[in-house]
Amino acid sequence: MKVKKVSEHIWSVKIWVGFPIHVWLVVDKDGVTLVDAGISIMSNTIIKQIESLNAGPLKRILLTHGHADHVGAIKKITKTYDVPVYAHQIEIPYTEGELPYPRRNKAQQLLPKELLHPLEEDENGVLLPIGNLKPYHTPGHSPGHVVYYHEVDRVLLAGDLFTTKKGKLRGPMSVFTADMVQAVESSTIIPELNPVKLEVCHGDAITHPANQYTDYRKKMEKKDY
Ligand SMILES: [Zn+2]
Ligand SMILES: [Zn+2]
């Protein structure tokens, strides 16, 4: 497992299981936020890294979405730290096993009921900032997929909205993606925010991803994924 400093306030923890899985630790004034929770064998490394940051306790866990490879370490981490876990309200019934994810036959309970809290929204359904991060609803890979933007560091934690390969922006893994057309529409978050760095769960980071955006759209419109 590998721990890497991403930017002034963000660290990533990565494991390789035939493909990479990343989670992120974001340092706030009052403590640490974990974004995504990988798979269970990452738990101890994540906890050790929270301790070695010496930046206060874990405050919360934020999920980009509820797929199994993003929630695995929650059980152990919430035993060590009694913290709330947040996801978009649309994602919660899928992760709690009430609804099957689109294109799946069966519902699967990935987390115990009542563990997940919905991310707060204003009266227009716009997600409110949490910790130092601003969530944006980016459906497609899953119905309630969210990305988190750190405005100070200009880093976008994009979960599974994209993958990357050899420094190139790629679409999300198609077999696990609920609605690819919608995921491509949600990718406009890149030119909207123009992050300096894009972090994805299953791939290496990309700097200035907006430079590749036109090529990305062309490729995806040709259904080259
Ligand atoms: Zn996923
Ligand atoms: Zn994933």
PDB file of C-alpha atoms and ligand atoms in Angstrom:
ATOM      1  CA  MET A   1       0.000   0.000   0.000  1.00  0.00           C
ATOM      2  CA  LYS A   2       1.232   3.444  -0.837  1.00  0.00           C
ATOM      3  CA  VAL A   3       0.601   6.789   0.861  1.00  0.00           C
ATOM      4  CA  LYS A   4       1.204   9.899  -1.211  1.00  0.00           C
ATOM      5  CA  LYS A   5       0.856  13.618  -0.635  1.00  0.00           C
ATOM      6  CA  VAL A   6      -1.476  14.939  -3.356  1.00  0.00           C
ATOM      7  CA  SER A   7      -1.519  18.636  -2.429  1.00  0.00           C
ATOM      8  CA  GLU A   8      -1.144  20.874   0.618  1.00  0.00           C
ATOM      9  CA  HIS A   9      -4.205  19.447   2.398  1.00  0.00           C
ATOM     10  CA  ILE A  10      -4.739  16.061   0.730  1.00  0.00           C
ATOM     11  CA  TRP A  11      -3.103  12.634   0.956  1.00  0.00           C
ATOM     12  CA  SER A  12      -4.004   9.481  -0.941  1.00  0.00           C
ATOM     13  CA  VAL A  13      -3.777   5.858   0.147  1.00  0.00           C
ATOM     14  CA  LYS A  14      -3.499   3.361  -2.701  1.00  0.00           C
ATOM     15  CA  ILE A  15      -3.672  -0.408  -2.949  1.00  0.00           C
ATOM     16  CA  TRP A  16      -3.071  -2.501  -6.060  1.00  0.00           C
ATOM     17  CA  VAL A  17      -5.388  -5.497  -6.537  1.00  0.00           C
ATOM     18  CA  GLY A  18      -4.845  -6.044 -10.252  1.00  0.00           C
ATOM     19  CA  PHE A  19      -6.080  -2.452 -10.632  1.00  0.00           C
ATOM     20  CA  PRO A  20      -5.489   0.488  -8.290  1.00  0.00           C
ATOM     21  CA  ILE A  21      -7.916   1.636  -5.597  1.00  0.00           C
ATOM     22  CA  HIS A  22      -7.381   5.068  -4.031  1.00  0.00           C
ATOM     23  CA  VAL A  23      -8.955   6.768  -1.016  1.00  0.00           C
ATOM     24  CA  TRP A  24      -8.159  10.301   0.161  1.00  0.00           C
ATOM     25  CA  LEU A  25      -7.511  12.000   3.487  1.00  0.00           C
ATOM     26  CA  VAL A  26      -8.246  15.716   3.597  1.00  0.00           C
ATOM     27  CA  VAL A  27      -6.963  17.842   6.462  1.00  0.00           C
ATOM     28  CA  ASP A  28      -9.349  20.504   7.771  1.00  0.00           C
ATOM     29  CA  LYS A  29      -8.856  23.024  10.574  1.00  0.00           C
ATOM     30  CA  ASP A  30     -10.556  20.722  13.062  1.00  0.00           C
ATOM     31  CA  GLY A  31      -9.570  17.262  11.878  1.00  0.00           C
ATOM     32  CA  VAL A  32      -9.491  14.887   8.973  1.00  0.00           C
ATOM     33  CA  THR A  33     -12.066  13.852   6.343  1.00  0.00           C
ATOM     34  CA  LEU A  34     -11.830  10.481   4.592  1.00  0.00           C
ATOM     35  CA  VAL A  35     -13.171  10.446   1.037  1.00  0.00           C
ATOM     36  CA  ASP A  36     -14.162   6.914  -0.008  1.00  0.00           C
ATOM     37  CA  ALA A  37     -13.268   3.830   1.960  1.00  0.00           C
ATOM     38  CA  GLY A  38     -11.753   1.341  -0.514  1.00  0.00           C
ATOM     39  CA  ILE A  39     -11.664  -2.306   0.506  1.00  0.00           C
ATOM     40  CA  SER A  40     -11.426  -3.757   4.008  1.00  0.00           C
ATOM     41  CA  ILE A  41      -7.701  -4.622   3.931  1.00  0.00           C
ATOM     42  CA  MET A  42      -6.968  -0.893   3.578  1.00  0.00           C
ATOM     43  CA  SER A  43      -8.438  -0.147   7.047  1.00  0.00           C
ATOM     44  CA  ASN A  44      -5.272  -0.346   9.137  1.00  0.00           C
ATOM     45  CA  THR A  45      -3.169   1.708   6.735  1.00  0.00           C
ATOM     46  CA  ILE A  46      -5.877   4.389   6.591  1.00  0.00           C
ATOM     47  CA  ILE A  47      -6.115   4.511  10.405  1.00  0.00           C
ATOM     48  CA  LYS A  48      -2.305   4.652  10.768  1.00  0.00           C
ATOM     49  CA  GLN A  49      -2.128   7.469   8.231  1.00  0.00           C
ATOM     50  CA  ILE A  50      -4.839   9.467  10.053  1.00  0.00           C
ATOM     51  CA  GLU A  51      -2.767   9.129  13.226  1.00  0.00           C
ATOM     52  CA  SER A  52       0.523  10.048  11.604  1.00  0.00           C
ATOM     53  CA  LEU A  53      -0.957  13.191  10.029  1.00  0.00           C
ATOM     54  CA  ASN A  54      -1.270  14.502  13.575  1.00  0.00           C
ATOM     55  CA  ALA A  55      -4.001  16.836  12.348  1.00  0.00           C
ATOM     56  CA  GLY A  56      -6.741  15.891  14.790  1.00  0.00           C
ATOM     57  CA  PRO A  57      -9.242  13.030  14.748  1.00  0.00           C
ATOM     58  CA  LEU A  58     -11.221  11.694  11.843  1.00  0.00           C
ATOM     59  CA  LYS A  59     -14.354  13.858  11.557  1.00  0.00           C
ATOM     60  CA  ARG A  60     -16.371  12.213   8.805  1.00  0.00           C
ATOM     61  CA  ILE A  61     -16.349   9.804   5.885  1.00  0.00           C
ATOM     62  CA  LEU A  62     -17.655  11.055   2.529  1.00  0.00           C
ATOM     63  CA  LEU A  63     -18.533   8.619  -0.256  1.00  0.00           C
ATOM     64  CA  THR A  64     -18.414   9.345  -3.964  1.00  0.00           C
ATOM     65  CA  HIS A  65     -20.815   6.403  -4.341  1.00  0.00           C
ATOM     66  CA  GLY A  66     -21.673   3.120  -2.695  1.00  0.00           C
ATOM     67  CA  HIS A  67     -20.006   0.413  -4.817  1.00  0.00           C
ATOM     68  CA  ALA A  68     -18.294  -2.375  -2.865  1.00  0.00           C
ATOM     69  CA  ASP A  69     -14.753  -1.140  -3.641  1.00  0.00           C
ATOM     70  CA  HIS A  70     -15.565   2.258  -2.068  1.00  0.00           C
ATOM     71  CA  VAL A  71     -17.125   1.195   1.241  1.00  0.00           C
ATOM     72  CA  GLY A  72     -14.975  -1.757   2.408  1.00  0.00           C
ATOM     73  CA  ALA A  73     -13.008  -0.088   5.213  1.00  0.00           C
ATOM     74  CA  ILE A  74     -16.009   1.669   6.792  1.00  0.00           C
ATOM     75  CA  LYS A  75     -16.796  -1.109   9.256  1.00  0.00           C
ATOM     76  CA  LYS A  76     -13.374  -1.122  10.908  1.00  0.00           C
ATOM     77  CA  ILE A  77     -12.769   2.622  10.709  1.00  0.00           C
ATOM     78  CA  THR A  78     -16.113   3.486  12.327  1.00  0.00           C
ATOM     79  CA  LYS A  79     -15.228   1.097  15.173  1.00  0.00           C
ATOM     80  CA  THR A  80     -12.105   3.171  15.811  1.00  0.00           C
ATOM     81  CA  TYR A  81     -13.704   6.551  15.098  1.00  0.00           C
ATOM     82  CA  ASP A  82     -17.395   7.133  15.796  1.00  0.00           C
ATOM     83  CA  VAL A  83     -17.971   9.389  12.796  1.00  0.00           C
ATOM     84  CA  PRO A  84     -20.850   9.958  10.378  1.00  0.00           C
ATOM     85  CA  VAL A  85     -20.726   8.556   6.846  1.00  0.00           C
ATOM     86  CA  TYR A  86     -22.283  10.632   4.061  1.00  0.00           C
ATOM     87  CA  ALA A  87     -23.452   9.877   0.529  1.00  0.00           C
ATOM     88  CA  HIS A  88     -25.868  11.523  -1.877  1.00  0.00           C
ATOM     89  CA  GLN A  89     -29.460  10.745  -0.790  1.00  0.00           C
ATOM     90  CA  ILE A  90     -30.143   9.179  -4.219  1.00  0.00           C
ATOM     91  CA  GLU A  91     -27.329   6.632  -3.664  1.00  0.00           C
ATOM     92  CA  ILE A  92     -28.436   5.447  -0.226  1.00  0.00           C
ATOM     93  CA  PRO A  93     -31.217   2.943  -1.165  1.00  0.00           C
ATOM     94  CA  TYR A  94     -28.845   1.202  -3.618  1.00  0.00           C
ATOM     95  CA  THR A  95     -26.058   0.869  -1.053  1.00  0.00           C
ATOM     96  CA  GLU A  96     -28.465  -0.249   1.667  1.00  0.00           C
ATOM     97  CA  GLY A  97     -29.814  -3.002  -0.599  1.00  0.00           C
ATOM     98  CA  GLU A  98     -33.306  -1.607  -1.083  1.00  0.00           C
ATOM     99  CA  LEU A  99     -32.867  -1.189  -4.843  1.00  0.00           C
ATOM    100  CA  PRO A 100     -30.638  -3.039  -7.317  1.00  0.00           C
ATOM    101  CA  TYR A 101     -28.117  -0.747  -8.979  1.00  0.00           C
ATOM    102  CA  PRO A 102     -29.176  -0.057 -12.589  1.00  0.00           C
ATOM    103  CA  ARG A 103     -28.114  -2.903 -14.933  1.00  0.00           C
ATOM    104  CA  ARG A 104     -27.860  -5.278 -11.955  1.00  0.00           C
ATOM    105  CA  ASN A 105     -30.424  -8.017 -11.348  1.00  0.00           C
ATOM    106  CA  LYS A 106     -30.284  -8.123  -7.609  1.00  0.00           C
ATOM    107  CA  ALA A 107     -30.187  -5.593  -4.825  1.00  0.00           C
ATOM    108  CA  GLN A 108     -27.166  -6.044  -2.562  1.00  0.00           C
ATOM    109  CA  GLN A 109     -26.796  -4.659   0.935  1.00  0.00           C
ATOM    110  CA  LEU A 110     -23.297  -3.186   1.124  1.00  0.00           C
ATOM    111  CA  LEU A 111     -23.733  -1.219   4.349  1.00  0.00           C
ATOM    112  CA  PRO A 112     -26.021  -1.624   7.358  1.00  0.00           C
ATOM    113  CA  LYS A 113     -29.218   0.446   7.282  1.00  0.00           C
ATOM    114  CA  GLU A 114     -29.203   3.841   8.971  1.00  0.00           C
ATOM    115  CA  LEU A 115     -25.433   4.161   8.767  1.00  0.00           C
ATOM    116  CA  LEU A 116     -25.467   6.518   5.788  1.00  0.00           C
ATOM    117  CA  HIS A 117     -26.486  10.139   6.146  1.00  0.00           C
ATOM    118  CA  PRO A 118     -27.581  12.154   3.118  1.00  0.00           C
ATOM    119  CA  LEU A 119     -25.286  15.017   2.084  1.00  0.00           C
ATOM    120  CA  GLU A 120     -27.031  18.274   2.943  1.00  0.00           C
ATOM    121  CA  GLU A 121     -28.716  20.213   0.149  1.00  0.00           C
ATOM    122  CA  ASP A 122     -30.194  23.700  -0.130  1.00  0.00           C
ATOM    123  CA  GLU A 123     -33.832  24.260  -1.186  1.00  0.00           C
ATOM    124  CA  ASN A 124     -32.816  23.964  -4.859  1.00  0.00           C
ATOM    125  CA  GLY A 125     -31.139  20.599  -4.372  1.00  0.00           C
ATOM    126  CA  VAL A 126     -27.613  22.042  -4.566  1.00  0.00           C
ATOM    127  CA  LEU A 127     -25.237  20.148  -2.312  1.00  0.00           C
ATOM    128  CA  LEU A 128     -23.759  22.183   0.544  1.00  0.00           C
ATOM    129  CA  PRO A 129     -20.023  22.298   1.311  1.00  0.00           C
ATOM    130  CA  ILE A 130     -18.824  19.861   3.958  1.00  0.00           C
ATOM    131  CA  GLY A 131     -15.478  20.247   5.716  1.00  0.00           C
ATOM    132  CA  ASN A 132     -13.226  21.910   3.154  1.00  0.00           C
ATOM    133  CA  LEU A 133     -14.890  20.156   0.249  1.00  0.00           C
ATOM    134  CA  LYS A 134     -17.661  21.064  -2.146  1.00  0.00           C
ATOM    135  CA  PRO A 135     -19.711  18.096  -3.382  1.00  0.00           C
ATOM    136  CA  TYR A 136     -21.235  18.026  -6.873  1.00  0.00           C
ATOM    137  CA  HIS A 137     -23.813  15.475  -8.028  1.00  0.00           C
ATOM    138  CA  THR A 138     -22.337  13.751 -11.106  1.00  0.00           C
ATOM    139  CA  PRO A 139     -24.721  10.872 -11.929  1.00  0.00           C
ATOM    140  CA  GLY A 140     -24.031   8.217 -14.543  1.00  0.00           C
ATOM    141  CA  HIS A 141     -21.499   5.787 -13.110  1.00  0.00           C
ATOM    142  CA  SER A 142     -24.073   5.326 -10.348  1.00  0.00           C
ATOM    143  CA  PRO A 143     -27.316   7.261  -9.784  1.00  0.00           C
ATOM    144  CA  GLY A 144     -26.051   9.192  -6.760  1.00  0.00           C
ATOM    145  CA  HIS A 145     -22.392   9.585  -7.735  1.00  0.00           C
ATOM    146  CA  VAL A 146     -20.741  12.680  -6.286  1.00  0.00           C
ATOM    147  CA  VAL A 147     -17.346  14.324  -6.813  1.00  0.00           C
ATOM    148  CA  TYR A 148     -15.664  16.497  -4.175  1.00  0.00           C
ATOM    149  CA  TYR A 149     -13.748  19.659  -4.997  1.00  0.00           C
ATOM    150  CA  HIS A 150     -11.099  21.209  -2.760  1.00  0.00           C
ATOM    151  CA  GLU A 151     -11.216  24.836  -3.883  1.00  0.00           C
ATOM    152  CA  VAL A 152      -8.050  25.977  -2.101  1.00  0.00           C
ATOM    153  CA  ASP A 153      -5.842  23.189  -3.471  1.00  0.00           C
ATOM    154  CA  ARG A 154      -7.846  23.054  -6.745  1.00  0.00           C
ATOM    155  CA  VAL A 155      -7.986  19.274  -6.542  1.00  0.00           C
ATOM    156  CA  LEU A 156     -11.022  17.331  -7.787  1.00  0.00           C
ATOM    157  CA  LEU A 157     -11.609  13.980  -6.073  1.00  0.00           C
ATOM    158  CA  ALA A 158     -13.615  12.343  -8.833  1.00  0.00           C
ATOM    159  CA  GLY A 159     -14.211   8.780  -7.592  1.00  0.00           C
ATOM    160  CA  ASP A 160     -15.351   6.665 -10.556  1.00  0.00           C
ATOM    161  CA  LEU A 161     -16.610   9.466 -12.823  1.00  0.00           C
ATOM    162  CA  PHE A 162     -13.422   8.820 -14.823  1.00  0.00           C
ATOM    163  CA  THR A 163     -10.531   6.422 -14.954  1.00  0.00           C
ATOM    164  CA  THR A 164      -7.107   7.360 -16.294  1.00  0.00           C
ATOM    165  CA  LYS A 165      -4.520   5.486 -18.301  1.00  0.00           C
ATOM    166  CA  LYS A 166      -0.962   6.583 -19.116  1.00  0.00           C
ATOM    167  CA  GLY A 167      -1.763  10.193 -18.281  1.00  0.00           C
ATOM    168  CA  LYS A 168      -4.938  10.204 -20.355  1.00  0.00           C
ATOM    169  CA  LEU A 169      -8.480  10.837 -19.215  1.00  0.00           C
ATOM    170  CA  ARG A 170     -10.693   7.797 -19.778  1.00  0.00           C
ATOM    171  CA  GLY A 171     -14.339   6.992 -19.154  1.00  0.00           C
ATOM    172  CA  PRO A 172     -15.554   5.082 -16.109  1.00  0.00           C
ATOM    173  CA  MET A 173     -15.328   1.272 -16.245  1.00  0.00           C
ATOM    174  CA  SER A 174     -18.213   0.476 -18.569  1.00  0.00           C
ATOM    175  CA  VAL A 175     -19.292  -2.846 -17.027  1.00  0.00           C
ATOM    176  CA  PHE A 176     -19.848  -1.149 -13.672  1.00  0.00           C
ATOM    177  CA  THR A 177     -21.416   2.014 -15.079  1.00  0.00           C
ATOM    178  CA  ALA A 178     -25.177   2.494 -14.806  1.00  0.00           C
ATOM    179  CA  ASP A 179     -25.583   5.038 -17.623  1.00  0.00           C
ATOM    180  CA  MET A 180     -22.562   5.943 -19.754  1.00  0.00           C
ATOM    181  CA  VAL A 181     -24.329   8.750 -21.652  1.00  0.00           C
ATOM    182  CA  GLN A 182     -25.223  10.413 -18.361  1.00  0.00           C
ATOM    183  CA  ALA A 183     -21.672   9.888 -17.031  1.00  0.00           C
ATOM    184  CA  VAL A 184     -20.296  11.677 -20.098  1.00  0.00           C
ATOM    185  CA  GLU A 185     -22.751  14.553 -19.524  1.00  0.00           C
ATOM    186  CA  SER A 186     -21.571  14.777 -15.909  1.00  0.00           C
ATOM    187  CA  SER A 187     -17.970  15.107 -17.113  1.00  0.00           C
ATOM    188  CA  THR A 188     -18.631  18.824 -17.834  1.00  0.00           C
ATOM    189  CA  ILE A 189     -17.594  19.310 -14.212  1.00  0.00           C
ATOM    190  CA  ILE A 190     -13.991  19.364 -15.555  1.00  0.00           C
ATOM    191  CA  PRO A 191     -14.319  22.536 -17.694  1.00  0.00           C
ATOM    192  CA  GLU A 192     -16.680  24.051 -15.089  1.00  0.00           C
ATOM    193  CA  LEU A 193     -14.220  23.797 -12.225  1.00  0.00           C
ATOM    194  CA  ASN A 194     -10.944  23.679 -14.161  1.00  0.00           C
ATOM    195  CA  PRO A 195      -9.053  21.827 -11.419  1.00  0.00           C
ATOM    196  CA  VAL A 196      -5.258  21.787 -11.345  1.00  0.00           C
ATOM    197  CA  LYS A 197      -5.334  18.142 -10.380  1.00  0.00           C
ATOM    198  CA  LEU A 198      -7.814  15.356 -11.013  1.00  0.00           C
ATOM    199  CA  GLU A 199      -7.718  12.342  -8.698  1.00  0.00           C
ATOM    200  CA  VAL A 200      -9.640   9.193  -9.608  1.00  0.00           C
ATOM    201  CA  CYS A 201     -10.156   6.002  -7.646  1.00  0.00           C
ATOM    202  CA  HIS A 202      -8.891   3.607 -10.309  1.00  0.00           C
ATOM    203  CA  GLY A 203      -5.962   5.346 -11.983  1.00  0.00           C
ATOM    204  CA  ASP A 204      -3.160   7.860 -11.560  1.00  0.00           C
ATOM    205  CA  ALA A 205      -3.767  11.570 -11.099  1.00  0.00           C
ATOM    206  CA  ILE A 206      -3.901  13.958 -14.058  1.00  0.00           C
ATOM    207  CA  THR A 207      -2.804  17.591 -13.938  1.00  0.00           C
ATOM    208  CA  HIS A 208      -4.831  20.239 -15.804  1.00  0.00           C
ATOM    209  CA  PRO A 209      -7.446  17.721 -17.050  1.00  0.00           C
ATOM    210  CA  ALA A 210      -9.377  20.512 -18.842  1.00  0.00           C
ATOM    211  CA  ASN A 211      -6.610  20.481 -21.497  1.00  0.00           C
ATOM    212  CA  GLN A 212      -7.726  16.972 -22.475  1.00  0.00           C
ATOM    213  CA  TYR A 213     -11.439  17.592 -22.238  1.00  0.00           C
ATOM    214  CA  THR A 214     -12.274  18.091 -25.928  1.00  0.00           C
ATOM    215  CA  ASP A 215     -10.391  14.917 -26.864  1.00  0.00           C
ATOM    216  CA  TYR A 216     -12.172  13.056 -24.088  1.00  0.00           C
ATOM    217  CA  ARG A 217     -15.624  14.079 -25.355  1.00  0.00           C
ATOM    218  CA  LYS A 218     -14.729  13.098 -28.921  1.00  0.00           C
ATOM    219  CA  LYS A 219     -13.495   9.700 -27.810  1.00  0.00           C
ATOM    220  CA  MET A 220     -16.555   9.042 -25.656  1.00  0.00           C
ATOM    221  CA  GLU A 221     -18.954  10.202 -28.371  1.00  0.00           C
ATOM    222  CA  LYS A 222     -17.365   7.616 -30.664  1.00  0.00           C
ATOM    223  CA  LYS A 223     -18.208   5.119 -27.909  1.00  0.00           C
ATOM    224  CA  ASP A 224     -14.537   4.234 -27.614  1.00  0.00           C
ATOM    225  CA  TYR A 225     -14.629   2.844 -24.081  1.00  0.00           C
TER     226      TYR A 225
HETATM  227 ZN    ZN B   1     -17.936   2.439  -8.888  1.00  0.00          ZN
HETATM  228 ZN    ZN B   2     -14.752   1.853  -8.078  1.00  0.00          ZN
END
